[in-house]
Amino acid sequence: MADLRVSFCGIEFKNPILTASGTFGFGREYAKYYDLSELGGVGPKGLTPVPRAGNPTPRAAETQSGMLNAIGLQNPGVDAFIRDELPFLRAFDTRVVANISANTAEEYGEMAAKLSDAGVDIIEVNVSCPNVRAGGMQFGVTAEGISSVTARAKQSSSVPIVVKLSPNVTDIAEMARAAEGAGADGLSLINTLLGMRINVKTRRPALANVTGGLSGPAVFPVAVRMIWQARSAVRLPIIGMGGVCSGEGAAELMLAGASLVAVGTASFIDPMAPIKIRDGLGRYMDENGFATPARLTGAVII
Amino acid sequence: MSNCVVTASRLIGKNIRSLSVRWAEKPPKPGQFVNIRADGAFLRRPISVCDYFDGTLTVVFEVRGEGTRALAQCVPGQLLDVLGPLGQGFQLPKSGDVLLVGGGAGSAPMLCAAKALSGRASVILGFRGAEHVVLDREIADAAREVYITTNDGSRGFKGFPTLLMPELLKKPYAAVFVCGPRPLMKAVAQIAKDFGIPCQVSLEERMACGVGACLVCVCKTRENGAETMRRICSDGPVFDAAEVIW
Ligand SMILES: Cc1cc2nc3c(=O)[nH]c(=O)nc-3n(C[C@H](O)[C@H](O)[C@H](O)COP(=O)(O)OP(=O)(O)OC[C@H]3O[C@@H](n4cnc5c(N)ncnc54)[C@H](O)[C@@H]3O)c2cc1C
Ligand SMILES: Cc1cc2nc3c(=O)[nH]c(=O)nc-3n(C[C@H](O)[C@H](O)[C@H](O)COP(=O)(O)O)c2cc1C
Ligand code: FES
């Protein structure tokens, strides 16, 4: 079986498979299904400076091969995460990629400082949540927004900063360059695509928040395209995500330019999805003569 | 998660079906649910456990949309992907009688509860009309007494299950359990409260993961004086009615 170890931003991962923020709680639930040490890394729910109750329900709607969600960043706040959740995750032999959202660049900086002191491995700066008014996509859809947040987080952190880009932009390359220019160590993409459903019987929106973020297999080709475009525009390593459901799907994001792959919505259908995807990736590499995951990254032939 | 063999699939009332599978996973407790993958539907469908006996798990569901329509097509012998048992079920009082109230498809978990209470359950089941009445005989076999109400009076008492509660609650009860449409649960919880009887409600909300990881299925509750958003799939679906903010 292929050696799945991979280095990302100077940190070694035992395999390229992570879980995507917001689809994995703080790890406790899926830890009942498998040993989290099997994963390359875990992505806990997005954190904010203070606790958030999130949006009213309904918070999800089904779509063709996917789903919309509008959770609204419900979370206990960064301090409670460090106190109550991080020790649980640190007990596993896996990397922790914390995910942060805030209202101002200063707040991003403060959270990055706290989390890097607390010993997470990587900080994923979320500038792409489509479901909150402040602190989400507002930063992620302009180059200036991305620059200011990235620079602040980078200044305050002793661990690598990965900027999670929004797919809800006209030119992803411009956003990737903004993050690189401001000192980001890596990129992560894609977050969810802004969408909407209407119940035709009641004529009301399917989500209480009216709009929500699309995830799952429906967004996969968009993820492949955007990872490839970002990879072509900058030198930063990439965590790819968006609709991955199989080892081949993970391999495809890597061929497009990802070094690591996060699995999100697929876990809702099959709790074992991240493990099956890891194994499927190993099989793909064996069958196709890739000795290490790094060889796959960006290996699309164009 | 497991691929279970379907052992029975039957129409038992107007648009209401019962579906049984061979079950080798953990035995479910009353009030717990399973999350079933239906052909053609992306997300799983949460359905309460109606009955579990001797390695057979049964759910009873109303055919509503795409997912339940697909489940209605299941035939004995085929495989079905069923995740569970999930969630926190009813807390059975150690002694005393329990009043169970089920509305429509919410009657399903009451069979499981009545069986577990072995003879300590009084049950009120409410349905739209006579052709919607299901599980009345099965529950009657397990409970001490069963009353039926229908909205149109075509069977049993005319009205909602709440109609019968004041009379029944003259006798002492250790608890009230309710599952059904939200307005019914709210009304039942209020009457139980007026009589000073603890009430447990089984809530419903759209779900994605079903295991507590995505925060899609939350409800507002009061815990030790503080308002919290709790997950119906993993902190519930059964909650102490006193904690629910309706
Ligand atoms: C814990 C729990 C236990 C349940 N137990 C039963 C039961 O024993 N018998 C029964 O008939 N029904 C039960 N339900 C409701 C059942 O889940 C829905 O009727 C079913 O999901 C509808 O799916 P559909 O594809 O037919 O409808 P659609 O309207 O096509 O479904 C679209 C989406 O909305 C979701 N959805 C629609 N209605 C509901 C609802 N009422 N609750 C939650 N999600 C919904 C679906 O899961 C799907 O994701 C339960 C729900 C929960 C949360
Ligand atoms: C229910 C849900 C909650 C999410 N919450 C977050 C979040 O808190 N922070 C974040 O950066 N991304 C969040 N995401 C986006 C995912 O991390 C991921 O980028 C996206 O879902 C695409 O991957 P997938 O198709 O594999 O799910 C969430 C996605 C879902 C479905
Ligand atoms: S459905 Fe995911 S937390 Fe309840």
XYZ file of C-alpha atoms and ligand atoms in Angstrom:
636
model
C 0.000 0.000 0.000
C 1.233 3.485 -0.903
C 2.838 5.677 1.744
C 0.107 8.206 2.495
C 2.211 10.597 4.557
C 2.295 14.135 3.300
C 3.871 17.372 4.410
C 1.753 20.531 4.393
C 3.083 23.950 5.448
C 6.009 22.106 7.010
C 3.779 19.886 9.127
C 3.631 16.152 8.601
C 0.187 14.551 8.135
C -0.116 10.757 8.330
C -2.480 10.858 5.360
C -4.077 13.606 3.239
C -7.636 13.151 4.539
C -9.137 15.703 6.931
C -12.699 16.380 7.989
C -14.290 19.680 6.913
C -15.196 22.277 9.499
C -18.849 22.340 10.490
C -19.552 18.795 9.373
C -17.721 17.087 12.224
C -18.817 18.828 15.441
C -15.804 18.747 17.753
C -15.055 15.164 16.826
C -16.884 13.447 19.687
C -19.757 12.113 17.604
C -17.756 10.405 14.874
C -15.230 9.163 17.442
C -17.960 6.632 18.280
C -17.644 5.243 14.756
C -13.849 5.142 14.316
C -10.578 6.103 15.951
C -9.875 9.739 15.000
C -6.164 8.857 14.930
C -6.914 7.204 11.589
C -7.429 10.639 10.038
C -4.753 12.957 8.695
C -6.469 15.719 10.631
C -9.746 16.948 12.048
C -11.531 20.213 11.344
C -13.654 21.256 14.312
C -16.731 23.513 13.906
C -16.018 27.162 13.036
C -15.284 29.301 16.094
C -16.083 32.912 16.867
C -14.715 35.241 19.597
C -17.868 34.820 21.705
C -20.523 32.071 21.727
C -23.166 32.184 18.973
C -26.645 30.610 19.021
C -26.826 30.435 15.227
C -29.818 30.819 12.918
C -33.432 29.725 13.462
C -34.602 26.398 11.979
C -35.120 24.948 9.406
C -31.384 25.121 8.869
C -31.046 22.601 6.048
C -32.743 21.642 2.822
C -32.073 18.739 0.545
C -31.131 19.314 -3.109
C -30.227 17.106 -6.071
C -27.011 15.415 -4.895
C -26.412 17.896 -2.146
C -27.833 20.073 0.563
C -28.182 23.681 1.619
C -27.275 24.675 5.140
C -27.624 27.875 7.099
C -26.338 27.029 10.564
C -25.143 30.565 11.231
C -21.945 29.543 13.010
C -23.507 28.174 16.174
C -20.542 27.523 18.472
C -19.542 27.865 22.134
C -16.837 30.470 21.420
C -13.067 30.123 21.134
C -12.396 30.050 24.905
C -14.848 27.220 25.583
C -13.381 25.301 22.634
C -9.871 25.573 24.067
C -11.058 24.630 27.548
C -13.639 21.899 26.817
C -12.984 20.448 23.370
C -9.341 20.783 22.369
C -8.040 18.434 25.121
C -10.368 15.717 23.790
C -9.019 16.138 20.240
C -5.400 16.333 21.404
C -5.763 12.894 22.954
C -5.786 11.501 19.392
C -2.720 11.175 17.213
C -4.051 13.467 14.495
C -3.665 17.070 13.383
C -6.133 19.738 14.493
C -7.061 22.444 11.978
C -9.017 25.099 13.912
C -11.444 27.232 11.898
C -12.155 30.867 12.838
C -14.632 33.602 11.888
C -14.902 37.103 13.323
C -16.326 40.565 12.742
C -13.087 42.523 12.448
C -9.505 41.860 11.416
C -8.463 42.556 15.036
C -10.751 39.817 16.319
C -9.308 37.363 13.789
C -5.878 38.273 15.164
C -6.927 37.727 18.788
C -8.450 34.334 18.019
C -5.407 33.242 16.029
C -3.173 34.180 18.973
C -5.287 32.233 21.470
C -5.522 29.129 19.306
C -1.870 29.009 18.340
C -0.950 29.378 22.033
C -3.383 26.575 22.841
C -1.534 24.278 20.460
C -3.664 23.680 17.382
C -1.585 22.632 14.354
C -3.039 24.953 11.730
C -5.516 27.817 11.752
C -8.017 27.972 8.925
C -9.264 31.535 8.534
C -12.839 31.378 7.340
C -13.671 34.445 5.277
C -16.343 32.609 3.392
C -19.298 31.691 5.584
C -22.361 32.623 3.494
C -24.758 32.387 6.429
C -23.849 35.202 8.792
C -24.145 38.904 8.137
C -20.824 39.983 9.612
C -17.598 38.047 9.801
C -18.249 35.753 6.935
C -18.268 36.245 3.235
C -18.042 40.048 3.546
C -14.264 39.633 3.977
C -13.924 36.824 1.499
C -15.353 38.467 -1.597
C -12.898 41.340 -1.904
C -9.129 41.242 -2.186
C -8.816 44.015 0.447
C -10.955 42.079 2.925
C -8.873 38.949 2.479
C -5.604 40.883 2.772
C -6.503 42.676 5.983
C -7.783 39.560 7.766
C -4.943 37.347 6.559
C -2.268 39.848 7.577
C -3.738 40.214 11.061
C -4.102 36.490 11.635
C -0.595 35.835 10.324
C 0.955 38.482 12.609
C -0.724 36.996 15.681
C -0.153 33.313 15.051
C 2.797 31.043 15.628
C 1.244 28.252 13.549
C 0.517 28.233 9.794
C -2.434 30.286 8.548
C -4.601 28.794 5.829
C -7.200 31.073 4.259
C -10.505 29.430 3.385
C -11.750 31.028 0.196
C -15.311 31.587 -0.882
C -16.459 30.175 -4.216
C -18.976 33.031 -4.388
C -16.599 35.310 -6.302
C -16.015 36.160 -9.949
C -12.265 35.622 -9.932
C -10.886 33.065 -7.483
C -7.317 33.687 -8.703
C -7.494 37.298 -7.524
C -8.603 36.155 -4.056
C -5.859 33.538 -3.905
C -3.250 36.158 -4.816
C -4.602 38.512 -2.134
C -4.148 35.800 0.512
C -0.656 34.971 -0.740
C 0.330 38.626 -0.824
C -0.771 39.105 2.788
C 1.367 36.242 4.010
C -0.939 33.221 4.065
C 0.818 29.867 4.380
C -1.860 27.970 2.491
C -5.345 28.080 1.004
C -8.408 26.021 1.574
C -11.318 25.792 -0.845
C -14.145 25.616 -1.470
C -16.602 26.751 1.131
C -20.272 26.371 0.232
C -21.932 27.994 -2.788
C -24.737 30.388 -1.962
C -28.092 28.859 -2.899
C -31.818 28.930 -2.197
C -34.845 26.628 -2.359
C -38.553 27.432 -2.253
C -41.284 25.054 -1.126
C -43.673 25.340 -4.063
C -46.674 24.234 -1.992
C -46.283 26.853 0.720
C -44.374 29.356 -1.496
C -41.999 29.877 1.419
C -38.222 29.504 1.395
C -37.040 26.058 2.501
C -34.606 27.676 4.952
C -35.505 30.069 7.773
C -32.458 32.093 6.718
C -33.903 32.185 3.146
C -30.499 31.490 1.541
C -27.894 28.904 2.496
C -24.683 27.226 1.420
C -24.690 24.341 -1.054
C -22.414 21.380 -0.339
C -22.105 17.754 -1.346
C -21.494 16.047 -4.732
C -23.439 18.833 -6.486
C -20.523 21.260 -5.939
C -17.683 18.854 -6.786
C -16.899 20.070 -10.330
C -16.887 23.660 -9.081
C -14.334 22.649 -6.440
C -12.125 20.931 -9.024
C -12.207 24.007 -11.267
C -11.502 26.513 -8.477
C -8.668 24.482 -6.957
C -7.068 24.225 -10.373
C -7.441 27.989 -10.948
C -6.050 28.859 -7.511
C -3.169 26.446 -7.954
C -2.344 28.041 -11.294
C -2.344 31.535 -9.752
C -0.255 31.068 -6.588
C 2.441 28.891 -5.048
C 0.583 28.194 -1.807
C -0.321 24.612 -0.841
C -4.044 23.890 -0.894
C -6.547 21.982 1.239
C -9.220 20.931 -1.255
C -12.835 20.208 -0.381
C -16.290 20.223 -1.894
C -18.375 17.160 -2.539
C -15.705 14.505 -2.137
C -17.357 11.094 -1.656
C -14.742 8.597 -2.828
C -11.024 7.924 -3.055
C -11.171 8.869 -6.732
C -12.864 12.135 -5.801
C -10.038 12.924 -3.381
C -7.499 12.019 -6.057
C -9.249 14.335 -8.528
C -8.988 17.338 -6.183
C -5.323 16.487 -5.681
C -4.678 16.260 -9.419
C -6.265 19.705 -9.670
C -3.796 21.020 -7.111
C -4.793 20.051 -3.552
C -2.208 18.646 -1.127
C -4.776 17.671 1.505
C -8.463 16.864 1.052
C -11.245 17.543 3.540
C -14.414 15.452 3.625
C -17.603 17.174 4.730
C -21.153 16.348 3.721
C -20.220 12.768 2.758
C -20.014 11.917 6.479
C -23.728 12.685 6.840
C -24.555 9.904 4.417
C -21.941 7.472 5.722
C -20.199 8.146 9.053
C -17.263 6.036 7.833
C -16.823 8.142 4.660
C -13.481 9.783 5.600
C -11.911 6.388 6.357
C -13.313 4.776 3.211
C -12.064 7.751 1.160
C -8.592 7.439 2.700
C -8.495 3.752 1.816
C -9.852 4.420 -1.658
C -7.172 7.040 -2.235
C -4.503 4.524 -1.199
C -5.910 1.997 -3.663
C -6.029 4.570 -6.454
C -2.380 5.466 -5.801
C -1.332 1.807 -5.809
C -3.201 1.051 -9.004
C -1.909 4.130 -10.773
C 1.691 4.048 -9.613
C 1.775 7.058 -7.326
C 4.306 6.383 -4.570
C 3.370 9.413 -2.432
C 0.399 11.788 -2.279
C 2.687 14.699 -3.125
C 3.192 13.212 -6.607
C -0.533 13.546 -7.238
C -0.752 17.210 -6.352
C -1.218 19.299 -9.485
C -0.482 16.318 -11.737
C -3.370 17.001 -14.096
C -2.150 16.806 -17.692
C -3.325 19.765 -19.713
C -24.502 1.598 10.047
C -25.620 -1.591 8.543
C -27.210 -3.068 5.520
C -30.292 -4.802 6.838
C -32.509 -7.299 5.131
C -36.089 -6.106 4.758
C -38.408 -8.741 6.200
C -41.806 -7.062 5.781
C -43.301 -4.006 4.112
C -47.024 -3.347 4.461
C -49.666 -0.663 4.048
C -51.353 -0.443 7.458
C -53.467 2.713 7.128
C -54.207 5.450 4.633
C -50.750 6.413 3.351
C -49.146 4.795 6.406
C -46.746 1.905 6.067
C -44.879 -0.423 8.308
C -41.409 -1.622 7.386
C -39.436 -4.320 9.219
C -35.774 -5.210 8.934
C -33.562 -7.856 10.505
C -31.556 -6.031 13.169
C -28.163 -7.153 14.398
C -27.049 -3.802 15.856
C -27.625 -2.590 19.406
C -31.242 -3.100 20.510
C -33.039 0.265 20.430
C -34.722 1.911 23.419
C -38.215 3.426 23.221
C -38.071 6.919 21.700
C -34.834 6.320 19.795
C -34.808 6.576 16.007
C -33.002 5.200 12.993
C -31.740 7.160 9.986
C -32.594 5.378 6.754
C -31.140 5.819 3.304
C -33.914 5.958 0.733
C -33.267 5.340 -2.981
C -32.864 8.580 -4.916
C -32.868 10.822 -1.844
C -29.576 12.441 -0.864
C -30.026 12.757 2.909
C -31.116 9.958 5.205
C -34.650 9.958 6.626
C -35.069 9.888 10.412
C -37.847 7.536 11.596
C -38.693 6.492 15.154
C -38.371 2.905 16.218
C -41.894 1.550 16.510
C -41.089 -1.954 17.634
C -38.139 -4.185 18.321
C -38.518 -7.851 19.058
C -36.313 -10.868 18.593
C -33.920 -9.331 16.078
C -36.581 -7.541 14.049
C -36.863 -3.761 14.026
C -40.018 -2.117 12.738
C -40.742 1.484 11.776
C -44.100 2.970 10.834
C -44.163 5.993 8.592
C -46.450 8.246 6.643
C -45.717 8.546 2.922
C -45.068 12.256 2.395
C -42.381 13.127 -0.132
C -39.657 11.630 -2.262
C -37.835 9.759 0.494
C -40.797 8.088 2.139
C -42.232 7.301 -1.319
C -39.000 5.421 -2.076
C -39.154 3.592 1.270
C -42.698 2.559 0.410
C -41.293 0.615 -2.577
C -39.143 -1.623 -0.353
C -39.813 -5.331 -0.723
C -38.908 -8.242 1.560
C -35.477 -9.667 0.853
C -33.866 -6.454 -0.342
C -31.133 -4.629 1.563
C -31.720 -1.304 3.306
C -29.051 0.976 4.788
C -30.201 1.809 8.332
C -28.110 3.824 10.788
C -28.921 3.559 14.469
C -30.246 3.341 17.040
C -29.776 7.085 17.474
C -30.658 9.706 20.065
C -31.891 9.673 23.646
C -35.203 7.913 24.168
C -37.834 8.160 26.876
C -36.726 7.860 30.494
C -39.027 5.216 31.933
C -40.047 5.925 35.542
C -39.097 3.048 37.861
C -42.618 2.772 39.200
C -46.067 4.221 38.604
C -48.263 4.498 35.557
C -47.404 6.493 32.453
C -49.814 8.243 30.103
C -48.673 7.941 26.490
C -50.072 10.328 23.895
C -49.454 9.785 20.184
C -50.678 11.944 17.332
C -50.722 10.447 13.811
C -47.336 8.947 12.902
C -46.284 10.004 16.426
C -48.145 6.925 17.620
C -45.309 4.745 16.324
C -42.847 5.155 19.238
C -45.701 4.582 21.686
C -45.830 0.874 20.839
C -42.207 0.471 21.845
C -42.814 2.539 25.008
C -45.990 0.649 25.969
C -44.169 -2.666 25.640
C -41.248 -1.485 27.765
C -43.658 -0.249 30.440
C -45.268 -3.715 30.532
C -48.822 -2.990 31.619
C -48.158 0.390 33.243
C -49.212 2.449 30.219
C -52.473 4.203 29.476
C -52.500 5.404 25.878
C -54.354 8.042 23.886
C -53.879 7.890 20.125
C -55.172 10.693 17.930
C -55.698 10.456 14.162
C -57.298 12.492 11.383
C -60.006 9.937 10.670
C -60.885 6.240 10.963
C -58.890 5.238 7.873
C -55.745 6.731 9.419
C -55.926 4.715 12.627
C -52.891 2.434 12.972
C -51.223 0.344 15.686
C -54.314 0.470 17.911
C -54.469 -3.323 18.327
C -50.741 -3.806 18.848
C -50.651 -1.065 21.446
C -53.804 -2.390 23.131
C -52.028 -5.727 23.615
C -49.154 -4.034 25.439
C -50.961 -1.289 27.354
C -53.485 -1.292 30.174
C -55.953 0.803 28.221
C -56.103 2.581 24.856
C -58.350 5.448 23.776
C -58.705 6.594 20.174
C -59.622 10.093 19.064
C -60.227 11.298 15.518
C -60.539 14.864 14.296
C -63.780 14.042 12.462
C -65.231 11.617 14.996
C -65.267 8.756 12.452
C -63.696 6.496 15.093
C -63.466 6.747 18.881
C -63.870 10.146 20.507
C -64.285 13.215 18.284
C -61.522 15.739 18.892
C -57.861 15.814 19.856
C -56.154 13.561 22.437
C -56.017 16.505 24.849
C -59.801 16.165 25.200
C -59.411 13.004 27.299
C -56.467 14.087 29.434
C -58.213 15.927 32.291
C -60.429 12.900 33.032
C -57.554 10.392 32.847
C -55.175 12.517 34.876
C -57.543 12.393 37.860
C -55.730 9.145 38.625
C -52.062 9.386 39.642
C -49.470 9.169 36.847
C -45.700 9.182 37.213
C -45.177 10.731 33.767
C -46.696 11.743 30.447
C -44.912 10.923 27.148
C -46.000 12.590 23.916
C -45.035 12.394 20.248
C -46.908 14.040 17.390
C -47.457 17.385 15.695
C -45.877 20.297 17.544
C -49.153 22.021 18.565
C -50.367 18.735 20.095
C -47.125 18.228 22.025
C -47.236 21.784 23.304
C -50.854 21.418 24.454
C -50.204 18.043 26.108
C -47.154 19.430 27.900
C -49.230 22.336 29.205
C -51.965 20.066 30.580
C -49.385 17.764 32.215
C -47.787 20.816 33.780
C -51.159 22.003 35.107
C -51.592 18.606 36.760
C -48.032 18.711 38.121
C -46.936 15.624 36.167
C -43.511 15.498 34.484
C -43.813 15.325 30.707
C -41.377 14.090 28.055
C -41.794 15.273 24.454
C -40.286 13.718 21.323
C -39.341 16.589 19.004
C -38.900 16.605 15.238
C -36.706 18.788 13.063
C -35.013 18.467 9.690
C -31.743 16.602 10.050
C -28.568 16.070 8.091
C -26.027 13.975 10.027
C -28.425 12.526 12.614
C -25.566 11.984 15.048
C -24.947 15.435 16.557
C -22.169 16.737 14.315
C -23.746 19.320 11.993
C -26.099 21.433 14.189
C -28.887 21.356 11.603
C -31.541 19.963 13.957
C -31.465 22.255 16.979
C -34.208 23.419 19.312
C -34.202 26.144 21.910
C -34.175 24.843 25.486
C -33.680 26.184 28.980
C -31.065 24.343 31.019
C -30.225 25.511 34.551
C -31.745 28.894 33.769
C -29.701 29.496 30.627
C -31.076 29.335 27.069
C -29.227 26.795 24.960
C -29.574 25.406 21.448
C -29.608 21.647 21.734
C -29.464 18.981 19.060
C -32.655 17.017 18.579
C -30.797 14.076 17.045
C -28.305 13.486 19.841
C -29.435 15.431 22.939
C -33.016 14.370 22.056
C -35.303 13.616 20.273
C -36.922 13.169 23.699
C -36.673 16.181 26.014
C -38.107 17.082 29.387
C -41.009 19.345 28.366
C -40.089 21.788 31.136
C -36.823 22.527 29.285
C -38.319 23.158 25.844
C -38.866 26.741 24.704
C -41.763 26.279 22.261
C -36.509 11.911 15.271
C -37.562 11.811 14.213
C -38.419 10.725 14.197
C -39.408 10.614 13.217
N -40.208 9.533 13.256
C -41.169 9.378 12.318
C -42.020 8.239 12.329
O -41.911 7.365 13.184
N -42.961 8.139 11.353
C -43.107 9.112 10.381
O -43.982 8.989 9.538
N -42.306 10.195 10.358
C -41.343 10.356 11.294
N -40.516 11.461 11.253
C -40.695 12.423 10.162
C -39.956 11.918 8.902
O -38.571 12.063 9.112
C -40.352 12.729 7.670
O -41.696 12.514 7.407
C -39.546 12.318 6.450
O -38.204 12.695 6.613
C -40.104 12.948 5.189
O -39.292 12.602 4.109
P -39.831 12.709 2.627
O -38.708 12.476 1.713
O -41.014 11.851 2.464
O -40.380 14.211 2.563
P -39.743 15.483 1.846
O -40.607 16.605 2.213
O -39.501 15.229 0.395
O -38.354 15.641 2.575
C -37.465 16.691 2.272
C -36.460 16.840 3.397
O -37.088 17.344 4.569
C -36.976 16.441 5.639
N -38.246 16.372 6.384
C -39.491 16.515 5.849
N -40.425 16.410 6.828
C -39.760 16.217 7.979
C -40.171 16.051 9.334
N -41.445 16.055 9.702
N -39.210 15.872 10.272
C -37.909 15.853 9.936
N -37.470 16.013 8.665
C -38.386 16.192 7.707
C -36.635 15.113 4.997
O -35.929 14.247 5.877
C -35.795 15.542 3.820
O -34.482 15.836 4.219
C -39.540 11.619 12.226
C -38.687 12.707 12.236
C -37.707 12.816 13.208
C -36.804 13.999 13.199
C -23.668 21.852 7.964
C -22.405 22.525 7.495
C -21.741 23.408 8.341
C -20.575 24.060 7.933
N -19.928 24.897 8.778
C -18.743 25.464 8.411
C -18.001 26.286 9.314
O -18.377 26.472 10.482
N -16.849 26.858 8.871
C -16.383 26.641 7.604
O -15.322 27.161 7.251
N -17.048 25.850 6.735
C -18.214 25.265 7.109
N -18.884 24.442 6.215
C -18.317 24.213 4.875
C -17.512 22.911 4.806
O -16.394 22.952 5.680
C -17.025 22.635 3.369
O -16.202 23.693 2.948
C -18.165 22.497 2.377
O -19.275 21.864 2.955
C -17.780 21.745 1.091
O -17.385 20.414 1.372
P -18.393 19.136 1.320
O -19.163 19.242 0.036
O -17.496 17.938 1.390
O -19.284 19.250 2.497
C -20.060 23.801 6.626
C -20.732 22.902 5.780
C -21.883 22.265 6.201
C -22.565 21.302 5.262
S -28.798 16.334 12.402
Fe -26.724 16.905 12.578
S -26.664 17.647 14.611
Fe -28.635 16.802 14.461
